[in-house]
Every structure is written in structure tokens, then in C-alpha cells.
Coordinates of C-alpha atoms in Angstrom, one line a residue:
Chain A
X1 CA 0.5 -4.1 -23.4
X2 CA -0.4 -5.7 -19.9
X3 CA 1.9 -4.8 -17.2
X4 CA 1.7 -6.1 -13.6
X5 CA 3.5 -3.5 -11.6
X6 CA 2.1 -4.3 -8.1
X7 CA 4.4 -7.0 -6.9
X8 CA 4.7 -5.5 -3.3
X9 CA 1.0 -6.3 -3.2
X10 CA 1.5 -9.8 -4.3
X11 CA 3.4 -11.9 -7.0
X12 CA 2.6 -14.4 -9.6
X13 CA 3.5 -17.8 -8.6
X14 CA 6.5 -19.2 -10.2
X15 CA 6.4 -22.4 -12.2
X16 CA 9.0 -23.9 -9.8
X17 CA 6.6 -23.0 -6.8
X18 CA 3.5 -24.5 -8.5
X19 CA 5.3 -27.7 -9.3
X20 CA 6.6 -28.0 -5.8
X21 CA 3.3 -28.1 -4.6
X22 CA 1.7 -30.6 -6.6
X23 CA 3.2 -33.9 -5.1
X24 CA 2.0 -33.0 -1.7
X25 CA -1.5 -32.7 -2.9
X26 CA -1.6 -35.5 -5.2
X27 CA 0.5 -38.3 -3.7
X28 CA 2.1 -37.4 -0.4
X29 CA -1.0 -36.0 1.1
X30 CA -0.6 -37.6 4.4
X31 CA -1.2 -35.7 7.7
X32 CA 2.6 -35.1 9.1
X33 CA 1.3 -36.1 12.6
X34 CA 0.2 -39.5 11.2
X35 CA 2.4 -42.4 12.0
X36 CA 1.8 -44.5 8.7
X37 CA 4.3 -44.0 5.7
X38 CA 2.5 -41.1 3.7
X39 CA 2.3 -39.2 6.8
X40 CA 5.7 -39.8 7.9
X41 CA 6.8 -39.0 4.2
X42 CA 4.9 -35.6 4.5
X43 CA 6.6 -35.0 8.1
X44 CA 10.2 -35.8 6.5
X45 CA 9.3 -33.2 3.7
X46 CA 8.1 -30.6 6.1
X47 CA 11.3 -30.9 8.1
X48 CA 13.5 -30.8 5.0
X49 CA 11.6 -27.4 4.3
X50 CA 12.3 -26.1 7.7
X51 CA 15.9 -27.0 7.4
X52 CA 16.2 -25.2 4.1
X53 CA 14.2 -22.2 4.9
X54 CA 16.3 -21.6 7.9
X55 CA 19.5 -21.8 5.9
X56 CA 18.2 -19.3 3.4
X57 CA 18.1 -16.6 6.1
X58 CA 21.3 -17.6 7.8
X59 CA 20.0 -19.7 10.5
X60 CA 21.6 -22.9 11.3
X61 CA 19.1 -24.2 13.6
X62 CA 15.7 -25.6 11.8
X63 CA 13.8 -25.4 15.1
X64 CA 14.0 -21.5 14.8
X65 CA 11.4 -21.7 11.8
X66 CA 7.7 -21.7 12.6
X67 CA 5.5 -22.1 9.8
X68 CA 2.5 -19.7 9.7
X69 CA -0.5 -18.6 7.6
X70 CA 1.6 -15.6 6.4
X71 CA 3.3 -12.4 7.3
X72 CA 0.5 -10.8 9.4
X73 CA 0.0 -13.9 11.5
X74 CA 3.9 -14.1 12.2
X75 CA 3.8 -10.2 13.0
X76 CA 1.2 -10.7 15.5
X77 CA 2.8 -13.8 17.1
X78 CA 6.2 -12.0 17.2
X79 CA 4.8 -9.1 18.8
X80 CA 2.6 -10.8 21.3
X81 CA 5.6 -13.1 22.2
X82 CA 8.0 -10.4 22.6
X83 CA 5.5 -8.5 24.9
X84 CA 4.8 -11.6 26.9
X85 CA 8.3 -12.1 27.7
X86 CA 8.5 -8.5 28.8
X87 CA 5.5 -8.7 30.9
X88 CA 7.3 -11.7 32.8
X89 CA 10.1 -9.5 33.6
X90 CA 7.9 -6.6 34.5
X91 CA 9.3 -4.6 31.3
X92 CA 6.2 -3.1 29.6
X93 CA 7.7 -0.8 26.9
X94 CA 7.8 -1.5 23.4
X95 CA 9.5 0.6 20.4
X96 CA 8.4 0.6 16.8
X97 CA 8.1 3.0 13.9
X98 CA 5.3 5.2 12.6
X99 CA 5.4 3.5 9.1
X100 CA 5.0 -0.2 10.0
X101 CA 2.7 -2.5 8.4
X102 CA -0.8 -2.4 9.9
X103 CA -0.2 -6.0 11.1
X104 CA 2.4 -4.5 13.6
X105 CA 0.7 -1.1 14.2
X106 CA -2.7 -2.8 15.1
X107 CA -0.9 -5.4 17.4
X108 CA 0.8 -2.7 19.2
X109 CA -2.8 -0.9 19.6
X110 CA -3.7 -4.2 21.1
X111 CA -0.7 -4.2 23.5
X112 CA -1.4 -0.8 24.5
X113 CA -5.1 -1.6 25.7
X114 CA -3.4 -4.5 27.5
X115 CA -1.2 -2.1 29.4
X116 CA 2.0 -1.7 27.4
X117 CA 3.5 1.6 26.6
X118 CA 4.5 2.1 22.9
X119 CA 7.0 4.5 21.4
X120 CA 6.8 5.1 17.5
X121 CA 9.9 6.4 16.2
X122 CA 9.9 9.1 13.5
X123 CA 10.7 8.2 10.0
X124 CA 12.5 10.9 8.3
X125 CA 12.0 12.4 4.8
X126 CA 14.1 9.9 3.1
X127 CA 12.0 7.1 4.6
X128 CA 14.7 5.8 6.9
X129 CA 14.7 5.8 10.9
X130 CA 17.9 6.8 12.6
X131 CA 19.5 4.4 14.7
X132 CA 20.7 6.9 17.2
X133 CA 17.1 8.1 17.9
X134 CA 16.2 4.2 18.5
X135 CA 19.3 4.0 20.9
X136 CA 18.0 7.2 22.8
X137 CA 14.5 5.8 23.1
X138 CA 15.5 2.4 24.8
X139 CA 14.7 2.5 28.4
X140 CA 15.3 0.1 31.3
X141 CA 11.8 -1.4 31.0
X142 CA 11.8 -1.6 27.0
X143 CA 11.2 -5.4 26.2
X144 CA 11.0 -5.4 22.5
X145 CA 11.8 -3.2 19.3
X146 CA 10.1 -3.9 16.1
X147 CA 11.3 -2.1 12.9
X148 CA 10.6 -3.4 9.5
X149 CA 13.4 -4.4 7.1
X150 CA 12.1 -2.9 4.0
X151 CA 8.9 -0.6 3.8
X152 CA 6.1 -2.0 1.7
X153 CA 5.1 1.2 0.3
X154 CA 7.9 3.3 -0.5
X155 CA 10.6 0.6 -0.5
X156 CA 13.2 2.1 2.0
X157 CA 15.6 -0.6 3.4
X158 CA 16.3 0.3 7.1
X159 CA 20.0 0.0 8.8
X160 CA 18.7 -3.5 10.2
X161 CA 22.3 -4.7 11.2
X162 CA 22.9 -1.4 12.9
X163 CA 19.7 -1.6 14.6
X164 CA 19.9 -5.2 15.7
X165 CA 23.4 -4.5 17.1
X166 CA 22.0 -1.7 19.3
X167 CA 19.1 -4.1 20.6
X168 CA 21.7 -6.9 21.2
X169 CA 24.1 -4.7 23.1
X170 CA 21.1 -3.2 25.2
X171 CA 19.7 -6.8 25.7
X172 CA 16.2 -6.0 24.1
X173 CA 14.5 -8.3 21.7
X174 CA 14.5 -7.1 18.2
X175 CA 11.7 -8.1 15.7
X176 CA 11.9 -7.2 12.1
X177 CA 8.9 -7.6 9.5
X178 CA 10.8 -8.7 6.6
X179 CA 7.8 -9.6 4.4
X180 CA 9.1 -7.2 1.5
X181 CA 12.8 -8.0 2.2
X182 CA 13.1 -11.8 2.1
X183 CA 13.7 -13.2 -1.3
X184 CA 14.4 -9.7 -2.5
X185 CA 17.4 -8.6 -0.8
X186 CA 20.2 -10.5 1.5
X187 CA 18.9 -11.3 4.9
X188 CA 20.9 -12.8 7.3
X189 CA 19.5 -13.3 10.9
X190 CA 22.8 -14.1 12.4
X191 CA 25.0 -11.3 10.9
X192 CA 21.7 -8.8 11.3
X193 CA 21.4 -9.5 15.0
X194 CA 17.8 -10.4 14.4
X195 CA 15.8 -12.1 17.3
X196 CA 12.4 -12.5 15.6
X197 CA 11.6 -12.1 11.6
X198 CA 8.2 -12.5 9.7
X199 CA 8.2 -13.4 6.0
X200 CA 5.5 -14.2 3.5
X201 CA 5.7 -16.5 0.8
X202 CA 3.4 -14.7 -1.8
X203 CA 5.9 -11.8 -2.0
X204 CA 8.5 -13.9 -3.5
X205 CA 6.5 -15.8 -6.0
X206 CA 5.2 -18.5 -3.6
X207 CA 1.4 -19.2 -2.7
X208 CA -0.8 -17.1 -0.7
X209 CA -1.5 -18.2 3.0
X210 CA 1.9 -19.1 3.9
X211 CA 4.7 -17.7 5.6
X212 CA 6.9 -18.1 8.6
X213 CA 8.2 -16.8 11.5
X214 CA 11.9 -17.0 12.7
X215 CA 12.7 -16.9 16.4
X216 CA 16.3 -17.2 17.8
X217 CA 16.8 -20.1 20.3
X218 CA 16.0 -18.7 23.9
X219 CA 13.1 -16.4 22.6
X220 CA 10.1 -18.2 23.6
X221 CA 6.9 -17.8 21.4
X222 CA 3.5 -17.5 22.6
X223 CA 0.9 -19.7 20.6
X224 CA -2.0 -17.7 18.8
X225 CA -3.5 -20.8 17.8
X226 CA -4.3 -23.5 20.3
X227 CA -5.4 -27.2 19.6
X228 CA -2.4 -29.4 18.7
X229 CA 1.3 -30.1 19.2
X230 CA 2.2 -29.0 15.6
X231 CA 5.1 -26.6 15.2
X232 CA 6.5 -27.4 18.6
X233 CA 3.2 -26.4 20.3
X234 CA 3.7 -22.9 18.9
X235 CA 1.1 -23.1 16.2
X236 CA -1.7 -25.6 16.2
X237 CA -3.4 -27.0 13.1
X238 CA -2.3 -29.2 10.5
X239 CA 0.5 -28.2 8.6
X240 CA -0.2 -26.5 5.2
X241 CA 2.5 -29.0 3.5
X242 CA 1.8 -28.2 -0.2
X243 CA 2.0 -24.6 0.8
X244 CA 5.1 -25.0 2.7
X245 CA 6.9 -26.9 0.1
X246 CA 5.9 -24.6 -2.5
X247 CA 7.1 -21.5 -0.4
X248 CA 10.6 -23.1 0.3
X249 CA 11.1 -23.9 -3.5
X250 CA 10.0 -20.2 -4.2
X251 CA 12.5 -19.0 -1.6
X252 CA 15.4 -21.1 -3.0
X253 CA 14.8 -19.9 -6.5
X254 CA 14.5 -16.2 -5.4
X255 CA 17.7 -16.4 -3.3
X256 CA 19.6 -18.2 -6.2
X257 CA 18.6 -15.6 -8.6
X258 CA 18.9 -12.6 -6.1
X259 CA 22.2 -11.1 -7.1
X260 CA 21.6 -11.3 -10.9
X261 CA 17.9 -10.2 -10.6
X262 CA 18.7 -7.3 -8.5
X263 CA 21.0 -5.9 -10.6
X264 CA 18.8 -5.8 -13.6
X265 CA 15.6 -4.7 -11.6
X266 CA 17.6 -1.8 -10.0
X267 CA 18.8 -0.6 -13.5
X268 CA 15.1 -0.8 -14.6
X269 CA 13.8 1.1 -11.2
X270 CA 16.4 3.9 -11.7
X271 CA 15.3 4.4 -15.4
X272 CA 11.5 4.4 -14.2
X273 CA 12.4 7.0 -11.6
X274 CA 14.6 9.2 -14.1
X275 CA 11.4 9.0 -16.4
X276 CA 8.9 9.9 -14.0
X277 CA 11.0 12.8 -12.4
X278 CA 10.7 14.5 -15.4
X279 CA 6.9 15.0 -14.8
X280 CA 6.8 18.5 -13.4
X281 CA 5.7 19.0 -9.6
X282 CA 6.5 15.3 -8.7
X283 CA 8.6 13.9 -6.2
X284 CA 10.2 10.4 -5.4
X285 CA 9.0 9.2 -2.0
X286 CA 11.9 7.4 0.0
X287 CA 15.5 7.4 -0.4
X288 CA 16.7 6.9 -4.2
X289 CA 19.3 4.2 -3.2
X290 CA 18.4 2.5 0.0
X291 CA 15.5 1.0 -1.4
X292 CA 14.0 -2.3 -2.6
X293 CA 15.3 -3.1 -6.4
X294 CA 11.7 -3.0 -7.7
X295 CA 10.2 -0.3 -5.9
X296 CA 9.1 3.3 -7.3
X297 CA 6.8 5.5 -5.4
X298 CA 6.0 9.0 -6.5
X299 CA 3.7 11.9 -5.5
X300 CA 2.2 14.1 -8.3
X301 CA 0.8 17.2 -7.0
X302 CA -2.8 18.2 -8.2
X303 CA -4.3 15.0 -8.9
X304 CA -5.8 12.0 -6.9
X305 CA -4.5 8.6 -6.9
X306 CA -7.4 6.5 -7.6
X307 CA -8.2 8.2 -10.8
X308 CA -4.6 7.7 -11.6
X309 CA -4.8 4.0 -11.1
X310 CA -8.2 3.6 -13.0
X311 CA -7.0 5.1 -16.0
X312 CA -3.5 3.3 -15.9
X313 CA -5.6 0.0 -15.5
X314 CA -7.3 1.0 -18.8
X315 CA -3.7 1.3 -20.4
X316 CA -3.2 -2.3 -19.0
X317 CA -0.9 -1.4 -16.0
X318 CA -1.6 -2.6 -12.6
X319 CA -0.3 -0.4 -9.8
X320 CA -1.3 0.9 -6.4
X321 CA -1.7 4.2 -4.8
X322 CA -1.6 5.5 -1.0
X323 CA -4.6 7.8 -1.8
X324 CA -7.5 7.8 0.8
X325 CA -10.0 6.7 -1.9
X326 CA -8.2 3.6 -2.2
X327 CA -7.9 2.6 1.4
X328 CA -11.7 3.2 2.3
X329 CA -10.8 5.7 4.8
X330 CA -10.4 9.4 4.7
X331 CA -6.9 9.6 5.2
X332 CA -4.1 8.8 2.8
X333 CA -1.2 6.4 3.5
X334 CA 0.3 6.8 7.0
X335 CA 3.6 5.7 5.6
X336 CA 3.6 8.9 3.2
X337 CA 2.2 11.1 6.3
X338 CA 5.0 9.6 8.4
X339 CA 7.7 10.9 5.8
X340 CA 6.2 14.4 6.0
X341 CA 4.1 14.4 2.9
X342 CA 0.8 16.6 3.5
X343 CA -2.4 15.2 2.9
X344 CA -2.9 17.1 -0.5
X345 CA 0.2 15.7 -2.1
X346 CA -0.2 12.1 -0.4
X347 CA -3.5 11.8 -2.2
X348 CA -1.7 11.9 -5.5
X349 CA 0.6 8.9 -4.9
X350 CA 1.7 6.1 -7.2
X351 CA 3.4 2.9 -6.2
X352 CA 4.9 0.8 -9.1
X353 CA 6.4 -2.4 -7.9
X354 CA 8.2 -4.4 -10.7
X355 CA 8.9 -7.9 -11.1
X356 CA 12.0 -9.8 -11.8
X357 CA 10.9 -10.1 -15.6
X358 CA 10.1 -6.6 -16.0
X359 CA 11.7 -5.4 -19.4
X360 CA 13.0 -2.0 -20.5
X361 CA 10.1 -1.5 -23.2
X362 CA 7.6 -1.8 -20.3
X363 CA 9.3 0.5 -18.2
X364 CA 9.3 3.2 -21.1
X365 CA 5.5 2.2 -21.7
X366 CA 4.9 2.9 -17.9
X367 CA 6.8 6.3 -18.2
X368 CA 4.7 7.5 -21.1
X369 CA 1.4 6.2 -19.8
X370 CA 1.8 7.8 -16.3
X371 CA 3.1 11.1 -18.0
X372 CA 0.0 11.1 -20.2
X373 CA -2.6 10.3 -17.5
X374 CA -1.1 12.9 -15.0
X375 CA -1.2 15.6 -17.7
X376 CA -4.7 14.8 -18.6
X377 CA -6.0 14.5 -14.9
X378 CA -4.2 18.0 -14.2
X379 CA -6.2 19.2 -17.2
X380 CA -9.6 19.5 -15.3
X381 CA -8.1 19.5 -11.7
X382 CA -9.4 22.7 -9.8
X383 CA -6.3 22.2 -7.6
X384 CA -4.0 22.1 -10.5
X385 CA -5.9 25.1 -12.0
X386 CA -5.1 27.2 -8.6
X387 CA -1.6 26.0 -8.4
X388 CA -0.8 27.2 -12.1
X389 CA -2.5 30.6 -11.7
X390 CA -0.7 31.2 -8.7
X391 CA -3.6 31.3 -6.5
X392 CA -2.0 28.5 -4.3
X393 CA 1.8 27.8 -3.9
X394 CA 3.1 24.7 -5.3
X395 CA 4.2 22.2 -2.5
X396 CA 6.4 20.0 -4.9
Chain B
X1 CA -16.9 -7.9 -10.2
X2 CA -15.6 -4.5 -11.1
X3 CA -15.1 -1.7 -8.4
X4 CA -17.8 0.6 -10.3
X5 CA -20.8 0.2 -12.5
X6 CA -20.4 0.4 -16.2
X7 CA -22.1 3.9 -16.0
X8 CA -19.7 5.1 -13.5
X9 CA -16.7 3.9 -15.6
X10 CA -18.3 5.6 -18.7
X11 CA -18.5 8.7 -17.1
X12 CA -15.2 8.6 -15.7
X13 CA -13.6 7.8 -18.9
X14 CA -15.6 10.3 -21.0
X15 CA -16.7 12.7 -18.7
X16 CA -19.1 15.2 -20.0
X17 CA -19.0 18.9 -19.7
X18 CA -15.5 19.2 -18.5
X19 CA -13.9 22.4 -18.5
X20 CA -14.3 26.2 -17.5
X21 CA -16.9 28.7 -18.5
X22 CA -14.9 31.7 -18.8
X23 CA -17.8 34.4 -17.9
X24 CA -19.8 32.2 -15.5
X25 CA -23.0 33.6 -13.9
X26 CA -22.5 31.2 -10.9
X27 CA -19.5 29.3 -9.5
X28 CA -19.3 26.6 -6.8
X29 CA -16.4 24.9 -5.2
X30 CA -16.9 22.3 -2.5
X31 CA -14.5 19.8 -0.7
X32 CA -10.9 20.2 0.1
X33 CA -7.7 18.7 -1.1
X34 CA -6.8 17.2 2.6
X35 CA -9.8 15.0 2.2
X36 CA -8.9 14.2 -1.4
X37 CA -11.9 15.6 -3.3
X38 CA -12.6 19.0 -4.7
X39 CA -15.4 19.8 -7.2
X40 CA -15.7 23.0 -9.0
X41 CA -19.0 23.9 -10.9
X42 CA -19.3 26.7 -13.5
X43 CA -22.9 27.7 -14.5
X44 CA -24.3 29.8 -17.4
X45 CA -27.8 31.0 -16.7
X46 CA -30.3 32.7 -18.9
X47 CA -33.9 33.3 -17.7
X48 CA -33.3 31.0 -14.8
X49 CA -32.6 28.3 -17.1
X50 CA -29.2 26.6 -16.8
X51 CA -28.1 27.0 -20.6
X52 CA -24.6 25.8 -19.9
X53 CA -22.7 23.9 -17.1
X54 CA -19.0 22.8 -16.8
X55 CA -17.0 21.2 -14.0
X56 CA -13.3 20.6 -12.8
X57 CA -12.7 17.9 -10.2
X58 CA -9.9 16.7 -8.3
X59 CA -10.7 13.4 -6.8
X60 CA -11.3 9.7 -7.5
X61 CA -13.2 8.0 -10.2
X62 CA -16.5 8.1 -8.6
X63 CA -15.9 11.8 -8.0
X64 CA -15.4 12.5 -11.4
X65 CA -18.2 10.4 -12.5
X66 CA -20.6 12.0 -10.1
X67 CA -19.7 15.5 -11.2
X68 CA -20.2 14.6 -14.9
X69 CA -23.5 12.9 -14.3
X70 CA -24.7 15.8 -12.3
X71 CA -24.0 18.3 -14.9
X72 CA -25.9 16.2 -17.5
X73 CA -28.9 16.2 -15.0
X74 CA -29.1 19.9 -14.6
X75 CA -28.1 21.2 -18.1
X76 CA -31.1 22.8 -19.8
X77 CA -33.3 22.7 -16.6
X78 CA -34.7 25.7 -14.7
X79 CA -32.8 26.7 -11.5
X80 CA -35.7 25.6 -9.4
X81 CA -35.4 22.1 -10.6
X82 CA -31.5 22.0 -10.3
X83 CA -32.1 22.9 -6.7
X84 CA -34.1 19.6 -6.2
X85 CA -31.4 17.5 -7.4
X86 CA -30.3 15.0 -4.7
X87 CA -27.2 12.9 -4.1
X88 CA -29.4 9.7 -4.2
X89 CA -30.6 10.9 -7.7
X90 CA -27.1 11.4 -8.9
X91 CA -25.9 7.9 -7.5
X92 CA -28.9 6.0 -8.8
X93 CA -28.3 7.5 -12.4
X94 CA -24.9 6.1 -12.1
X95 CA -26.4 2.7 -11.2
X96 CA -25.2 3.0 -7.7
X97 CA -21.9 3.9 -5.8
X98 CA -20.0 1.8 -3.4
X99 CA -21.1 2.7 0.1
X100 CA -17.8 4.4 0.9
X101 CA -18.1 6.4 -2.3
X102 CA -21.6 7.9 -1.6
X103 CA -20.0 11.2 -0.3
X104 CA -18.9 11.8 -4.0
X105 CA -22.5 12.1 -5.0
X106 CA -23.1 14.3 -2.0
X107 CA -20.3 16.6 -3.2
X108 CA -21.8 16.9 -6.6
X109 CA -25.2 17.9 -5.1
X110 CA -23.4 20.4 -3.1
X111 CA -21.5 21.9 -5.7
X112 CA -24.5 22.7 -7.9
X113 CA -26.2 24.1 -4.9
X114 CA -23.0 26.2 -4.1
X115 CA -22.8 27.5 -7.9
X116 CA -26.7 28.4 -7.7
X117 CA -26.2 30.3 -4.4
X118 CA -23.3 32.1 -5.9
X119 CA -25.6 33.1 -8.8
X120 CA -28.4 34.2 -6.5
X121 CA -25.9 36.2 -4.2
X122 CA -24.5 38.1 -7.5
X123 CA -28.1 38.6 -8.8
X124 CA -29.0 40.3 -5.3
X125 CA -25.8 42.4 -5.4
X126 CA -26.6 43.8 -8.7

């Protein structure tokens, strides 16, 4: 059996998304900035995509959408823009969280070097931040708050509407990295009080290298790429029309199927959680309910994640881990550390992110395979020996 | 391109000399769970010859493969020869390791040396 269970990393493109691309490579291949017909046809398609994309996230104003090369670029641009607006008013304080994506955390590092002060909010063991703690952290010189909509590793969904309301009331710009949320759970920039939002096409069955940044009217963006008047001077470079058309089609499809898909997916997720919870000395990472429909993330004590992934790969299962060995550094996932998992346990993590076409049979197969591999690896783990012999105390 | 060589995957999938020697003459344990790798080596020694060796490893694919390969390279060898085993030799025998996984072969070398040290210390105490 072949099971791709790493949909938080990337997704398979949908047929709809692939089909939507082709006309803009084959026939309507003109440059949207050209004045002749196929250029203007491409322009028209692009502006239509902008209207549709805006509507899908609850914005009635197409000019709020800037197409980018993906989520990381959108995050970089959002943070830089928010900071720049702060600097103009002499406000040099930014608030974010400890478990953001590195596109946000590394941008914040850069801003710190440029003189900004950054407060990273604690994430509680349930994988959620507390709005009251955010409120308490906002200062008169706070210019920007950035909190991810749903976490990419442990799938927890933050109380975005409440966070947005606090920021709106305090007059602070609110950005959310919604890369894992858009196309999977309902997102509404108006109701959620969002000023800026980042999204990425390949997380919802669209193409890689395409994404967008939403910026509410009045939030002035700073350009990262100079060299042309595209995207209202906010993002130079000939627009990726095939990618944008494809992303729009993928998002439309994901949103139209969302309520049905999330019901079946949530049931499969819960069955997977139930099955894996039977493995002794294991723990689910993140709140069991306030999480993305397809996300399951566990720590298994006494084993290391990379060897787990390799053996699951041998059994046809593609998954991911927050172990140091898979990250190329000596530290395990900053997300798992942020929710209080200590190193020893964080190395033994497994993330399974199901796709909408996952089946109950696949879920049973995954439960069986993970249980077998964990038991096998524990069989010759000196850590497990020490735990079972009582030489060391179990953490989980 | 796969992450690891065929050799690494072979030793990872079918590790040689896995397990414990109950009345081992020397035991060495290196690494720590915080960093994500622990190797434990058990030696049976007769007349300064390593007659049996077993290992237990908590770690990634290359850590398990390095332990397995290292045990094969010292089994049946005199202690003096086993002491000479280098991490490069282990890595080469595995047809190479990715740059950020070289420390796994270093751990294998250290685990063997630590087990031999333990044997020598015990002998001295006798």
C-alpha cells in the first residue's frame, strides 16, 4: 500500500488545478502588461482570479490581494511591511509566538537586527496561545502582531477572531500566517479581524511557487522585489499567470468541498489518534479538538523519529518528524519544544497529515504499521531498556 | 537520489549483531538522548580477541547503520586492532554518509573505544 500522509508538507495537485493551468501556457500565454489581445486576455484572467481569490477569504475588495511566489514570500512581505509602518510612527515593538513558521521567525530575527524589539508569546501545552497574554503583551509602541492561523506541525488552530479583535481594538496591525488553514478550514478576513494574511497554493492541491498576501485597504505594503509596476507596484516581476489561475481553481474547489471533506477527514483523524494512543508511552501533541482536520502528531518515548520515518517509508507510508536528525540541526522541532516537550521525547515525534481522499483502510494500515515499527525500534533502543528496567523514569 | 547509500539502508534495515550480551566483558555507552543518539556496545572478549559483540542504538538511520557496520568490523578481531577503528573507516565501509551524519560514525568509534576501556578497567580492578 502507498499512502502519502505528508499533506502539511505539500499536496498532490488536483486535476482541476492542473487543467486550469494549461490554457495559460498553451494559448493565453501573453504578458498581462502587454497591450495586444493575448496580453490583455491574460490580464483579464489575472484580475478575475484576484476577485475570486479575495471572495474566497471573505474580502470584497480584489485590490487587497497581491500574488506572490508562495507563503514564505508573503510572510516576509507582511512582516517587513508591518514593521515599516511601525517605524514611520516610531513604534518599534512586534509580538509573535514561539512556534511560528521559520518564514516568520527568521524575518523577525532580521527585524530585530534592524532595531525592532520582538516579544514571542508562550504556547501552552495544548498548542494554543492565550489571547489574554497577547493583550497583556501589547504596549503603546507595539506596531504589529503576527500569529499563525493553524500550526504546520501540530495542527492547532488559534483563536484568530479573538486575537484579531484585540489587535483591532488596540489599533495594532494583525498578520496571520494562514498557509495551513486556507482551503482547509473556514477563513474570513473580515469576520476574523485580519489585516494581513499569507497563503500558499501547494498546501491546497494547487501548484508550488504560487501564493498570495492579503492586505486590508489602508495597510501599505513595502515591496520586496523592485523592477516593475506589477501588483500595484508592490511585487515586481511578470505575474505567474498559469500558477495563479491554477491556485484560484484549487482554492475554489477546496472551499466548495470544505464542509464535507472536513467532516470525513476529522472522523479519520480521530480514529488515527485513537489507534496510535494505544501505543504505550506515547502522547498526542496539540489540542485534540482545536486542530486541523487532517493533522495527527505524536511523540513516542524511547525511539528516534528519522528511523521511524525510514521504516514507514519501507511500508509505503510518507510522513514527517520533528526529530533533529530530519532537520539537519542538533535541536528537535522548535514547535514541540515550545509546547514543553523535552528534547528526549521531541526526537521521537511523528506527523501524519492526511489528504481528503484518505480511506478508513489506509488509517487502519497506518495504525498497524506505526505500532509495529515503534515496537521494533524500542526492541533495541538503550533508552527504552533503561525506561523499562526502571533505571530511568518515563516521561510519557 | 536516496538520502543514504544502499549499504547504509541495508545495515539499517537488517542490522547485524543487534541485542545484548548478558555477561559482557566490556560495555560502552555514548551519546545522549538530548541530542537524539545513544549507542551501547557489549563485548565478549577471550584472550584479547573480540569473540562476540552486540549493540543497542537509539538514533537515526545512519546511527543504527554505523553501529551495525562497526560491530561487523571488530567481530573476531584482536583488541589492538579494534582500538584502531576510525569513524572514517566505518563511514567508508558504508559507502559514505551525508555530511551532517558523520557524527553517527564518530559515535560508533567512541562506543567501541568506551567498551574496550570498560573491559581494561575491569581487568585492572581484578
